[in-house]
Structure formats: C-alpha cells, structure tokens
Amino acid sequence: MKAVILHGPENYPNNYEVMDIEKPVCGKKDILLKMKAAALCGTDKRIFTGGKTKGVRPDSVVGHEICGVIEEVGEEVQGYSAGEKVAIANVIPCGHCSACLSGRENACLNRKAIGYEFNGGFEEYIRVPDICIESGNVVKLPESVSYAAGALIEPLACCIRGLYNTGTGFNDTVLIIGAGPIGLMHLQLSLIAGAQKVIVSELDPEKRELALKLGACRAVDSSKEDLHAIVMEETGGEGVDRIVMAIGVNALVDSTFKLAKKGGTVCLFAGFPKGRMSEFDPSVIHYNELNITGSTAYKRSDYLQAADMVINGKIDLDAIVSAKFKLEDFREALDLHMAGTALKVVIED
Ligand SMILES: [Zn+2]
Ligand SMILES: [Zn+2]
C-alpha cells in the first residue's frame, strides 16, 4: 500500500517519500481503517521541517486529522463493524497521571497519539490500536458528514478546548489574530458561544473575505490598517474581552496584549516556535489585570462535542477546505500547505 514515510526531522524537503510499504496487520484487538481523508495541519508544517520532534519516530507515518471507513475489525473488538464511517480522536490520554486526574487529560503527561507513537493518516490503511478503541477515540459518523469534514473534527476539538480556555461567552467582544483554518473555526465557535462581535486580523485578502462571510464584523489588514485603532473604535476605547492568537508569531504578542480590555483574556492558542522568545511589557498585564492562557490538544469530551456539532450541521468545515489531493500527490499537497496561501489541504482517497 502507499504511505508517506517521514525519515527524520532534517533535510526537508528530502526527508520524506511516498512509497509502498506493507499493509498493517489487524490484530485481535485492533481496527484496520481505510483512510478516506487526512488533513494537513500547522503542526505538520513544524513536523516536516523539524520544528516539532516530540513523539515523532524516524521512518514513520504522520497525519493526525483522520476520517475513514472500517476495513477490518479484530475478533475481540466489539461495537464496530466493517463498512462504518468513523473519525479518529488521535490523542489517547493515560488516565492516571496528575494532569489526567486533575481534569486536564488534554495535557496528559504520558499521552500517546496516532500520527506520533502510532502511524497516522498519510497512508492507505491505518491500524487503530486497542488503547485507542478502548478509550472511546473511534467515533462513528453518519453518511451526511463528508470525509473531509470528518477529518476536521480533530482541529475543531482543539478549538473547542481553546474556546473553553479563553472563556468566550454571551455578549463578549472578541479579536482573533489570523484567519487561517484555525482562526476561522474560532470565529464560528465564538459566535455560537454568544459573542457580540468578532474582529479578525489577517493579511491575506481571500481569508479576510471568508472571515466576513462567516460572520466577522471587521476583517482587518494589519499591514495597511491600524489594528489598535480599529479595535478601540469597535469597543468604545476599552479593548476586547477575549483574544485568540491563532498564529504563533512571537513579535505580535506584545501588541496583542495591548488590545485586551481590563480583566480580559488572551489565549496563545497557536503553537509557537520552540525556544523562541517574545518581548512584552508586563505592566500591561499588571495594570489591566489580564488573564493569559494557552491551549493544548483536546479532551475526549471536546472531540465528542466537535463531532456532534459537525453531525448536526452547526458549523461549516467544508467551507474551509481549499484543496484536495490524492495520496500519491502528497508532495504537491505539502508544497501548497507550506506556501501558507491555502486554507485546509486534505489528502483524500
Ligand atoms: Zn492538527
Ligand atoms: Zn495522563
């Protein structure tokens, strides 16, 4: 079968190849999944270029936003059968570490994940191991949900965790920095949570246009317009209640803090390059009593909520898919993804 083998973190773009490997064997407690959609994510950018190495094995298959059809069910697995459409919550918490036991399974100290410790979505057939099935990470989907939308339940779940951490609710004013797929999900979720208005800051004109279509009150080109002035104009000079940084740009942290209202919350949602520092004025946090938070992965409950929203048509994920490629054209897909101009790039079979 075809698979994208990532040899190691160095020498991008020569560190991976699309090649034939043995089809995985479905163990007694496993499910073998036929991949139908696997989406590329900002994290994959960092993995392929060596910026993220934790859990990534040499000569393995990555890809963690996955939807497929069950090809084979191990004889000891109950509750699933061949032919069912499922999406995979790829993060498997241990359930017994201090993070798990204090209600933060998304930050599990011993987490295992498909696309990291186990081979992921960029291959024709994926072995879903027993611990993934037992922990409820295989979620059935109805015919009405597209495979691409099924794969995007995973990043949506991450955004739902981010929404909870940001605390966005009724009548809040919200600013989202970056209108890539993640920013656009945060936009939709903020409005669903009851935000009064959502301002989006984004350099790309097409993404700004889509943000307006999806309900943003302003879509600001901060290279040409004064974001600070616009935020103050929209909020009676007070700043916004909630800010989500959906792009991990260190240089923007300081100016972003200054856009929050007194007592406001800033969520550093995006992954930032490891080890790179940001300079900011701590007196802004002090005098404005800001809450600064982050967000990592998702709890299984977030994933189930994300799946529920998609199944019930409460959020438009297909709108943020801009290109689909076959597995054999993975290189083309990754090039487009790396260019940063597209929204979601999805590998489909
Ligand atoms: Zn992702
Ligand atoms: Zn744990």
mmCIF file of C-alpha atoms and ligand atoms in Angstrom:
data_model
loop_
_atom_site.group_PDB
_atom_site.id
_atom_site.type_symbol
_atom_site.label_atom_id
_atom_site.label_comp_id
_atom_site.label_asym_id
_atom_site.label_seq_id
_atom_site.Cartn_x
_atom_site.Cartn_y
_atom_site.Cartn_z
ATOM 1 C CA MET A 1 0.000 0.000 0.000
ATOM 2 C CA LYS A 2 1.022 3.624 -0.451
ATOM 3 C CA ALA A 3 2.288 5.650 2.503
ATOM 4 C CA VAL A 4 4.195 8.864 3.156
ATOM 5 C CA ILE A 5 7.289 7.859 5.113
ATOM 6 C CA LEU A 6 8.932 10.641 7.095
ATOM 7 C CA HIS A 7 12.548 9.611 7.580
ATOM 8 C CA GLY A 8 13.522 12.237 10.121
ATOM 9 C CA PRO A 9 13.342 15.906 11.103
ATOM 10 C CA GLU A 10 16.273 17.095 8.972
ATOM 11 C CA ASN A 11 16.749 17.834 5.256
ATOM 12 C CA TYR A 12 13.234 18.961 4.360
ATOM 13 C CA PRO A 13 12.021 18.532 1.561
ATOM 14 C CA ASN A 14 14.183 15.436 1.053
ATOM 15 C CA ASN A 15 13.274 13.857 4.380
ATOM 16 C CA TYR A 16 10.127 12.079 3.226
ATOM 17 C CA GLU A 17 8.874 9.994 0.323
ATOM 18 C CA VAL A 18 5.678 8.488 -0.956
ATOM 19 C CA MET A 19 6.425 4.790 -1.162
ATOM 20 C CA ASP A 20 4.986 1.295 -0.981
ATOM 21 C CA ILE A 21 5.019 -0.378 2.412
ATOM 22 C CA GLU A 22 3.384 -3.495 3.875
ATOM 23 C CA LYS A 23 -0.287 -3.080 4.683
ATOM 24 C CA PRO A 24 -0.626 -3.193 8.506
ATOM 25 C CA VAL A 25 -1.962 -6.390 10.046
ATOM 26 C CA CYS A 26 -5.181 -6.002 12.038
ATOM 27 C CA GLY A 27 -4.557 -7.554 15.476
ATOM 28 C CA LYS A 28 -7.289 -9.237 17.507
ATOM 29 C CA LYS A 29 -7.969 -6.016 19.408
ATOM 30 C CA ASP A 30 -7.385 -3.564 16.555
ATOM 31 C CA ILE A 31 -9.388 -1.915 13.840
ATOM 32 C CA LEU A 32 -7.947 -1.513 10.364
ATOM 33 C CA LEU A 33 -9.133 1.729 8.822
ATOM 34 C CA LYS A 34 -9.192 2.588 5.130
ATOM 35 C CA MET A 35 -8.129 6.235 5.030
ATOM 36 C CA LYS A 36 -10.663 8.425 3.185
ATOM 37 C CA ALA A 37 -9.474 11.871 4.313
ATOM 38 C CA ALA A 38 -6.418 13.075 6.202
ATOM 39 C CA ALA A 39 -5.912 16.812 6.568
ATOM 40 C CA LEU A 40 -2.644 18.723 6.762
ATOM 41 C CA CYS A 41 -2.237 20.937 9.781
ATOM 42 C CA GLY A 42 0.071 23.689 11.041
ATOM 43 C CA THR A 43 1.665 21.081 13.266
ATOM 44 C CA ASP A 44 2.588 19.035 10.189
ATOM 45 C CA LYS A 45 4.465 22.077 8.872
ATOM 46 C CA ARG A 46 6.565 22.058 12.006
ATOM 47 C CA ILE A 47 6.987 18.265 11.947
ATOM 48 C CA PHE A 48 8.184 18.078 8.326
ATOM 49 C CA THR A 49 10.617 20.957 8.819
ATOM 50 C CA GLY A 50 11.957 19.639 12.114
ATOM 51 C CA GLY A 51 10.347 22.279 14.348
ATOM 52 C CA LYS A 52 8.402 19.645 16.261
ATOM 53 C CA THR A 53 10.010 16.308 17.094
ATOM 54 C CA LYS A 54 8.281 15.128 20.280
ATOM 55 C CA GLY A 55 6.732 11.694 19.720
ATOM 56 C CA VAL A 56 7.649 11.662 16.016
ATOM 57 C CA ARG A 57 9.506 8.421 15.186
ATOM 58 C CA PRO A 58 12.023 8.100 12.347
ATOM 59 C CA ASP A 59 10.673 6.346 9.242
ATOM 60 C CA SER A 60 7.078 6.633 10.405
ATOM 61 C CA VAL A 61 3.776 7.904 9.034
ATOM 62 C CA VAL A 62 2.399 11.143 10.468
ATOM 63 C CA GLY A 63 -1.015 12.791 9.945
ATOM 64 C CA HIS A 64 -3.413 13.212 12.852
ATOM 65 C CA GLU A 65 -6.655 14.588 11.353
ATOM 66 C CA ILE A 66 -8.259 11.422 10.102
ATOM 67 C CA CYS A 67 -11.529 10.067 8.746
ATOM 68 C CA GLY A 68 -12.053 6.705 7.093
ATOM 69 C CA VAL A 69 -14.092 3.585 6.633
ATOM 70 C CA ILE A 70 -13.538 0.483 8.751
ATOM 71 C CA GLU A 71 -11.942 -2.199 6.587
ATOM 72 C CA GLU A 72 -11.463 -4.904 9.196
ATOM 73 C CA VAL A 73 -12.346 -5.415 12.857
ATOM 74 C CA GLY A 74 -10.250 -7.603 15.178
ATOM 75 C CA GLU A 75 -12.117 -10.616 16.565
ATOM 76 C CA GLU A 76 -12.067 -9.268 20.138
ATOM 77 C CA VAL A 77 -13.332 -5.797 19.246
ATOM 78 C CA GLN A 78 -16.976 -5.115 19.983
ATOM 79 C CA GLY A 79 -19.281 -2.364 18.835
ATOM 80 C CA TYR A 80 -17.755 -1.701 15.408
ATOM 81 C CA SER A 81 -18.154 -3.362 12.048
ATOM 82 C CA ALA A 82 -16.609 -3.208 8.608
ATOM 83 C CA GLY A 83 -18.003 -0.512 6.340
ATOM 84 C CA GLU A 84 -18.702 2.038 9.083
ATOM 85 C CA LYS A 85 -17.560 5.623 8.566
ATOM 86 C CA VAL A 86 -15.520 6.805 11.536
ATOM 87 C CA ALA A 87 -13.352 9.718 12.592
ATOM 88 C CA ILE A 88 -10.437 9.243 14.952
ATOM 89 C CA ALA A 89 -9.654 11.306 18.030
ATOM 90 C CA ASN A 90 -5.931 10.777 17.749
ATOM 91 C CA VAL A 91 -4.875 11.809 21.271
ATOM 92 C CA ILE A 92 -5.022 8.985 23.800
ATOM 93 C CA PRO A 93 -4.592 10.110 27.423
ATOM 94 C CA CYS A 94 -3.210 7.688 30.035
ATOM 95 C CA GLY A 95 -5.986 8.361 32.530
ATOM 96 C CA HIS A 96 -3.765 8.081 35.611
ATOM 97 C CA CYS A 97 -1.190 10.901 35.582
ATOM 98 C CA SER A 98 -1.602 14.056 37.644
ATOM 99 C CA ALA A 99 -2.784 16.046 34.607
ATOM 100 C CA CYS A 100 -5.415 13.433 33.715
ATOM 101 C CA LEU A 101 -6.536 13.129 37.331
ATOM 102 C CA SER A 102 -6.908 16.884 37.713
ATOM 103 C CA GLY A 103 -9.186 17.163 34.687
ATOM 104 C CA ARG A 104 -6.556 18.066 32.120
ATOM 105 C CA GLU A 105 -6.338 14.906 30.054
ATOM 106 C CA ASN A 106 -5.574 17.089 27.021
ATOM 107 C CA ALA A 107 -2.234 17.875 28.689
ATOM 108 C CA CYS A 108 -1.619 14.233 29.767
ATOM 109 C CA LEU A 109 1.962 13.613 30.824
ATOM 110 C CA ASN A 110 2.017 10.191 29.132
ATOM 111 C CA ARG A 111 -0.172 10.874 26.143
ATOM 112 C CA LYS A 112 0.123 8.672 23.111
ATOM 113 C CA ALA A 113 -1.214 9.705 19.764
ATOM 114 C CA ILE A 114 -1.973 8.370 16.332
ATOM 115 C CA GLY A 115 0.289 10.226 13.925
ATOM 116 C CA TYR A 116 3.086 10.140 16.518
ATOM 117 C CA GLU A 117 3.636 6.981 18.576
ATOM 118 C CA PHE A 118 1.368 5.082 16.150
ATOM 119 C CA ASN A 119 1.362 5.531 12.376
ATOM 120 C CA GLY A 120 -1.029 8.238 11.254
ATOM 121 C CA GLY A 121 -3.247 9.281 8.395
ATOM 122 C CA PHE A 122 -0.943 9.743 5.429
ATOM 123 C CA GLU A 123 -1.233 6.119 4.323
ATOM 124 C CA GLU A 124 -3.861 3.951 2.682
ATOM 125 C CA TYR A 125 -4.645 1.748 5.683
ATOM 126 C CA ILE A 126 -4.251 2.778 9.300
ATOM 127 C CA ARG A 127 -4.018 0.361 12.213
ATOM 128 C CA VAL A 128 -6.115 1.750 15.065
ATOM 129 C CA PRO A 129 -4.687 0.125 18.215
ATOM 130 C CA ASP A 130 -6.663 -1.284 21.141
ATOM 131 C CA ILE A 131 -5.933 1.595 23.558
ATOM 132 C CA CYS A 132 -7.446 3.992 21.050
ATOM 133 C CA ILE A 133 -10.611 1.925 20.673
ATOM 134 C CA GLU A 134 -10.978 1.228 24.414
ATOM 135 C CA SER A 135 -10.687 4.902 25.317
ATOM 136 C CA GLY A 136 -13.585 5.821 23.046
ATOM 137 C CA ASN A 137 -11.499 7.574 20.408
ATOM 138 C CA VAL A 138 -13.197 5.973 17.390
ATOM 139 C CA VAL A 139 -16.328 7.980 16.612
ATOM 140 C CA LYS A 140 -18.985 6.844 14.136
ATOM 141 C CA LEU A 141 -20.297 9.356 11.612
ATOM 142 C CA PRO A 142 -23.462 9.397 9.513
ATOM 143 C CA GLU A 143 -23.408 9.450 5.708
ATOM 144 C CA SER A 144 -24.291 13.166 5.722
ATOM 145 C CA VAL A 145 -20.854 14.174 7.039
ATOM 146 C CA SER A 146 -18.202 14.461 4.325
ATOM 147 C CA TYR A 147 -14.901 12.649 4.828
ATOM 148 C CA ALA A 148 -13.055 15.977 4.810
ATOM 149 C CA ALA A 149 -15.349 17.413 7.497
ATOM 150 C CA GLY A 150 -14.864 14.179 9.449
ATOM 151 C CA ALA A 151 -11.094 14.692 9.399
ATOM 152 C CA LEU A 152 -11.541 18.293 10.554
ATOM 153 C CA ILE A 153 -13.380 17.265 13.722
ATOM 154 C CA GLU A 154 -9.911 16.943 15.280
ATOM 155 C CA PRO A 155 -8.789 20.568 14.836
ATOM 156 C CA LEU A 156 -12.328 21.705 15.715
ATOM 157 C CA ALA A 157 -11.997 19.807 19.007
ATOM 158 C CA CYS A 158 -8.733 21.674 19.669
ATOM 159 C CA CYS A 159 -10.552 24.960 19.019
ATOM 160 C CA ILE A 160 -13.384 23.986 21.372
ATOM 161 C CA ARG A 161 -10.764 23.417 24.107
ATOM 162 C CA GLY A 162 -9.343 26.840 23.191
ATOM 163 C CA LEU A 163 -12.821 28.384 23.418
ATOM 164 C CA TYR A 164 -13.281 26.994 26.939
ATOM 165 C CA ASN A 165 -9.816 28.164 27.987
ATOM 166 C CA THR A 166 -10.478 31.626 26.548
ATOM 167 C CA GLY A 167 -13.837 31.726 28.320
ATOM 168 C CA THR A 168 -15.707 33.352 25.443
ATOM 169 C CA GLY A 169 -19.393 33.712 26.159
ATOM 170 C CA PHE A 170 -22.508 35.835 25.891
ATOM 171 C CA ASN A 171 -22.027 39.395 24.647
ATOM 172 C CA ASP A 172 -18.209 39.233 24.643
ATOM 173 C CA THR A 173 -16.190 41.220 22.161
ATOM 174 C CA VAL A 174 -13.566 39.004 20.557
ATOM 175 C CA LEU A 175 -10.442 39.507 18.486
ATOM 176 C CA ILE A 176 -8.914 36.665 16.513
ATOM 177 C CA ILE A 177 -5.389 37.090 15.197
ATOM 178 C CA GLY A 178 -5.080 35.074 11.991
ATOM 179 C CA ALA A 179 -7.889 33.783 9.774
ATOM 180 C CA GLY A 180 -6.406 30.501 8.647
ATOM 181 C CA PRO A 181 -8.500 27.364 9.212
ATOM 182 C CA ILE A 182 -7.984 27.586 12.981
ATOM 183 C CA GLY A 183 -8.841 31.286 13.162
ATOM 184 C CA LEU A 184 -11.963 30.689 11.076
ATOM 185 C CA MET A 185 -13.049 27.858 13.379
ATOM 186 C CA HIS A 186 -12.531 30.128 16.385
ATOM 187 C CA LEU A 187 -14.588 32.803 14.641
ATOM 188 C CA GLN A 188 -17.527 30.443 14.134
ATOM 189 C CA LEU A 189 -17.268 28.994 17.647
ATOM 190 C CA SER A 190 -17.102 32.452 19.268
ATOM 191 C CA LEU A 191 -20.306 33.474 17.513
ATOM 192 C CA ILE A 192 -22.005 30.224 18.507
ATOM 193 C CA ALA A 193 -20.897 30.871 22.116
ATOM 194 C CA GLY A 194 -22.722 34.208 22.005
ATOM 195 C CA ALA A 195 -20.032 36.757 21.167
ATOM 196 C CA GLN A 196 -21.436 40.210 20.432
ATOM 197 C CA LYS A 197 -18.846 40.894 17.748
ATOM 198 C CA VAL A 198 -15.732 39.232 16.408
ATOM 199 C CA ILE A 199 -12.923 41.223 14.822
ATOM 200 C CA VAL A 200 -10.418 39.290 12.735
ATOM 201 C CA SER A 201 -6.903 40.358 11.805
ATOM 202 C CA GLU A 202 -5.496 38.701 8.688
ATOM 203 C CA LEU A 203 -3.065 39.714 5.936
ATOM 204 C CA ASP A 204 -4.489 37.537 3.146
ATOM 205 C CA PRO A 205 -7.416 39.208 1.303
ATOM 206 C CA GLU A 206 -9.215 35.943 0.428
ATOM 207 C CA LYS A 207 -9.121 34.791 4.026
ATOM 208 C CA ARG A 208 -10.411 38.186 5.165
ATOM 209 C CA GLU A 209 -13.298 37.877 2.743
ATOM 210 C CA LEU A 210 -14.190 34.420 4.041
ATOM 211 C CA ALA A 211 -13.985 35.698 7.621
ATOM 212 C CA LEU A 212 -16.564 38.378 6.779
ATOM 213 C CA LYS A 213 -18.746 35.758 5.101
ATOM 214 C CA LEU A 214 -18.558 33.590 8.220
ATOM 215 C CA GLY A 215 -19.696 36.447 10.459
ATOM 216 C CA ALA A 216 -16.738 38.636 11.446
ATOM 217 C CA CYS A 217 -17.784 42.276 11.971
ATOM 218 C CA ARG A 218 -14.411 43.554 10.741
ATOM 219 C CA ALA A 219 -11.592 41.817 8.894
ATOM 220 C CA VAL A 220 -8.506 43.962 9.305
ATOM 221 C CA ASP A 221 -5.388 44.015 7.136
ATOM 222 C CA SER A 222 -2.940 44.983 9.856
ATOM 223 C CA SER A 223 -0.197 45.677 7.294
ATOM 224 C CA LYS A 224 -2.245 48.584 5.929
ATOM 225 C CA GLU A 225 -4.717 49.410 8.681
ATOM 226 C CA ASP A 226 -4.213 50.337 12.332
ATOM 227 C CA LEU A 227 -5.491 47.283 14.207
ATOM 228 C CA HIS A 228 -5.204 49.008 17.589
ATOM 229 C CA ALA A 229 -7.273 51.977 16.418
ATOM 230 C CA ILE A 230 -9.937 49.721 14.872
ATOM 231 C CA VAL A 231 -10.228 47.548 17.989
ATOM 232 C CA MET A 232 -10.611 50.659 20.154
ATOM 233 C CA GLU A 233 -13.154 52.126 17.747
ATOM 234 C CA GLU A 234 -15.217 48.908 17.858
ATOM 235 C CA THR A 235 -15.086 48.659 21.656
ATOM 236 C CA GLY A 236 -15.664 52.223 22.813
ATOM 237 C CA GLY A 237 -11.970 52.654 23.549
ATOM 238 C CA GLU A 238 -11.862 49.764 26.036
ATOM 239 C CA GLY A 239 -10.352 46.851 24.117
ATOM 240 C CA VAL A 240 -11.857 43.398 23.587
ATOM 241 C CA ASP A 241 -12.925 40.903 26.247
ATOM 242 C CA ARG A 242 -11.239 37.906 24.606
ATOM 243 C CA ILE A 243 -8.353 37.460 22.218
ATOM 244 C CA VAL A 244 -7.328 34.273 20.454
ATOM 245 C CA MET A 245 -3.889 34.210 18.854
ATOM 246 C CA ALA A 246 -4.432 31.731 16.048
ATOM 247 C CA ILE A 247 -0.962 32.327 14.613
ATOM 248 C CA GLY A 248 2.221 31.706 16.573
ATOM 249 C CA VAL A 249 4.141 34.876 15.751
ATOM 250 C CA ASN A 250 6.360 35.903 18.662
ATOM 251 C CA ALA A 251 6.652 39.514 17.528
ATOM 252 C CA LEU A 252 2.870 40.016 17.780
ATOM 253 C CA VAL A 253 2.495 39.031 21.437
ATOM 254 C CA ASP A 254 3.237 42.469 22.917
ATOM 255 C CA SER A 255 0.935 44.462 20.615
ATOM 256 C CA THR A 256 -1.798 41.836 21.084
ATOM 257 C CA PHE A 257 -1.777 42.133 24.878
ATOM 258 C CA LYS A 258 -2.471 45.852 24.454
ATOM 259 C CA LEU A 259 -5.742 45.143 22.617
ATOM 260 C CA ALA A 260 -7.432 43.432 25.568
ATOM 261 C CA LYS A 261 -9.900 45.125 27.866
ATOM 262 C CA LYS A 262 -9.189 45.394 31.602
ATOM 263 C CA GLY A 263 -9.717 41.927 33.034
ATOM 264 C CA GLY A 264 -9.657 40.458 29.529
ATOM 265 C CA THR A 265 -8.251 37.107 28.495
ATOM 266 C CA VAL A 266 -5.624 36.383 25.862
ATOM 267 C CA CYS A 267 -5.277 32.783 24.680
ATOM 268 C CA LEU A 268 -1.998 31.866 22.984
ATOM 269 C CA PHE A 269 -3.741 29.138 21.031
ATOM 270 C CA ALA A 270 -1.318 28.588 18.155
ATOM 271 C CA GLY A 271 1.892 26.647 18.595
ATOM 272 C CA PHE A 272 4.896 28.972 18.812
ATOM 273 C CA PRO A 273 8.341 28.010 17.526
ATOM 274 C CA LYS A 274 10.109 26.114 20.285
ATOM 275 C CA GLY A 275 12.655 28.100 22.259
ATOM 276 C CA ARG A 276 11.931 31.454 20.587
ATOM 277 C CA MET A 277 11.312 34.327 22.994
ATOM 278 C CA SER A 278 8.736 37.108 22.931
ATOM 279 C CA GLU A 279 9.322 40.517 24.408
ATOM 280 C CA PHE A 280 6.328 42.157 26.052
ATOM 281 C CA ASP A 281 5.545 44.886 28.528
ATOM 282 C CA PRO A 282 4.499 43.109 31.756
ATOM 283 C CA SER A 283 2.948 46.301 33.119
ATOM 284 C CA VAL A 284 0.141 45.850 30.561
ATOM 285 C CA ILE A 285 -0.739 42.524 32.192
ATOM 286 C CA HIS A 286 -0.335 44.046 35.653
ATOM 287 C CA TYR A 287 -2.432 47.197 35.278
ATOM 288 C CA ASN A 288 -5.044 45.668 33.012
ATOM 289 C CA GLU A 289 -5.354 42.530 35.152
ATOM 290 C CA LEU A 290 -5.116 40.366 32.059
ATOM 291 C CA ASN A 291 -5.529 36.619 32.096
ATOM 292 C CA ILE A 292 -3.013 34.939 29.814
ATOM 293 C CA THR A 293 -3.682 31.334 28.892
ATOM 294 C CA GLY A 294 -2.717 28.698 26.367
ATOM 295 C CA SER A 295 -4.459 25.643 24.988
ATOM 296 C CA THR A 296 -3.165 22.242 24.007
ATOM 297 C CA ALA A 297 -4.934 19.452 22.140
ATOM 298 C CA TYR A 298 -8.414 18.476 23.383
ATOM 299 C CA LYS A 299 -10.249 16.321 25.858
ATOM 300 C CA ARG A 300 -12.251 13.404 24.517
ATOM 301 C CA SER A 301 -15.363 15.320 25.605
ATOM 302 C CA ASP A 302 -14.294 18.225 23.361
ATOM 303 C CA TYR A 303 -13.895 15.790 20.475
ATOM 304 C CA LEU A 304 -17.371 14.363 21.042
ATOM 305 C CA GLN A 305 -18.803 17.885 21.138
ATOM 306 C CA ALA A 306 -16.978 18.748 17.917
ATOM 307 C CA ALA A 307 -18.334 15.608 16.239
ATOM 308 C CA ASP A 308 -21.825 16.458 17.489
ATOM 309 C CA MET A 309 -21.624 19.952 16.009
ATOM 310 C CA VAL A 310 -20.488 18.628 12.653
ATOM 311 C CA ILE A 311 -23.118 15.873 12.588
ATOM 312 C CA ASN A 312 -25.835 18.424 13.386
ATOM 313 C CA GLY A 313 -24.631 20.939 10.804
ATOM 314 C CA LYS A 314 -23.859 23.631 13.394
ATOM 315 C CA ILE A 315 -20.524 24.572 11.894
ATOM 316 C CA ASP A 316 -19.266 24.757 8.330
ATOM 317 C CA LEU A 317 -15.990 22.870 7.967
ATOM 318 C CA ASP A 318 -16.263 22.168 4.245
ATOM 319 C CA ALA A 319 -16.076 25.965 3.692
ATOM 320 C CA ILE A 320 -12.504 25.984 4.945
ATOM 321 C CA VAL A 321 -11.209 23.183 2.707
ATOM 322 C CA SER A 322 -9.400 24.769 -0.216
ATOM 323 C CA ALA A 323 -7.717 21.825 -1.931
ATOM 324 C CA LYS A 324 -7.858 18.042 -2.111
ATOM 325 C CA PHE A 325 -5.090 15.755 -3.314
ATOM 326 C CA LYS A 326 -4.546 12.032 -3.762
ATOM 327 C CA LEU A 327 -2.009 10.327 -1.523
ATOM 328 C CA GLU A 328 0.414 9.840 -4.449
ATOM 329 C CA ASP A 329 0.419 13.625 -4.956
ATOM 330 C CA PHE A 330 1.330 14.282 -1.328
ATOM 331 C CA ARG A 331 4.401 16.310 -2.286
ATOM 332 C CA GLU A 332 2.258 18.762 -4.235
ATOM 333 C CA ALA A 333 -0.186 18.950 -1.318
ATOM 334 C CA LEU A 334 2.554 19.635 1.210
ATOM 335 C CA ASP A 335 4.126 22.297 -1.047
ATOM 336 C CA LEU A 336 0.788 24.099 -1.237
ATOM 337 C CA HIS A 337 0.293 23.743 2.513
ATOM 338 C CA MET A 338 3.790 25.099 3.195
ATOM 339 C CA ALA A 339 3.144 28.126 0.966
ATOM 340 C CA GLY A 340 0.548 29.216 3.519
ATOM 341 C CA THR A 341 -1.898 30.654 0.989
ATOM 342 C CA ALA A 342 -4.423 27.814 1.107
ATOM 343 C CA LEU A 343 -6.856 27.064 3.885
ATOM 344 C CA LYS A 344 -7.187 23.358 4.673
ATOM 345 C CA VAL A 345 -5.364 20.980 2.347
ATOM 346 C CA VAL A 346 -6.835 17.492 2.527
ATOM 347 C CA ILE A 347 -5.486 14.173 1.282
ATOM 348 C CA GLU A 348 -8.407 12.090 0.063
ATOM 349 C CA ASP A 349 -8.787 8.622 -1.260
HETATM 350 ZN ZN ZN B 1 -3.779 19.339 13.680
HETATM 351 ZN ZN ZN B 2 -2.322 11.174 31.700
#
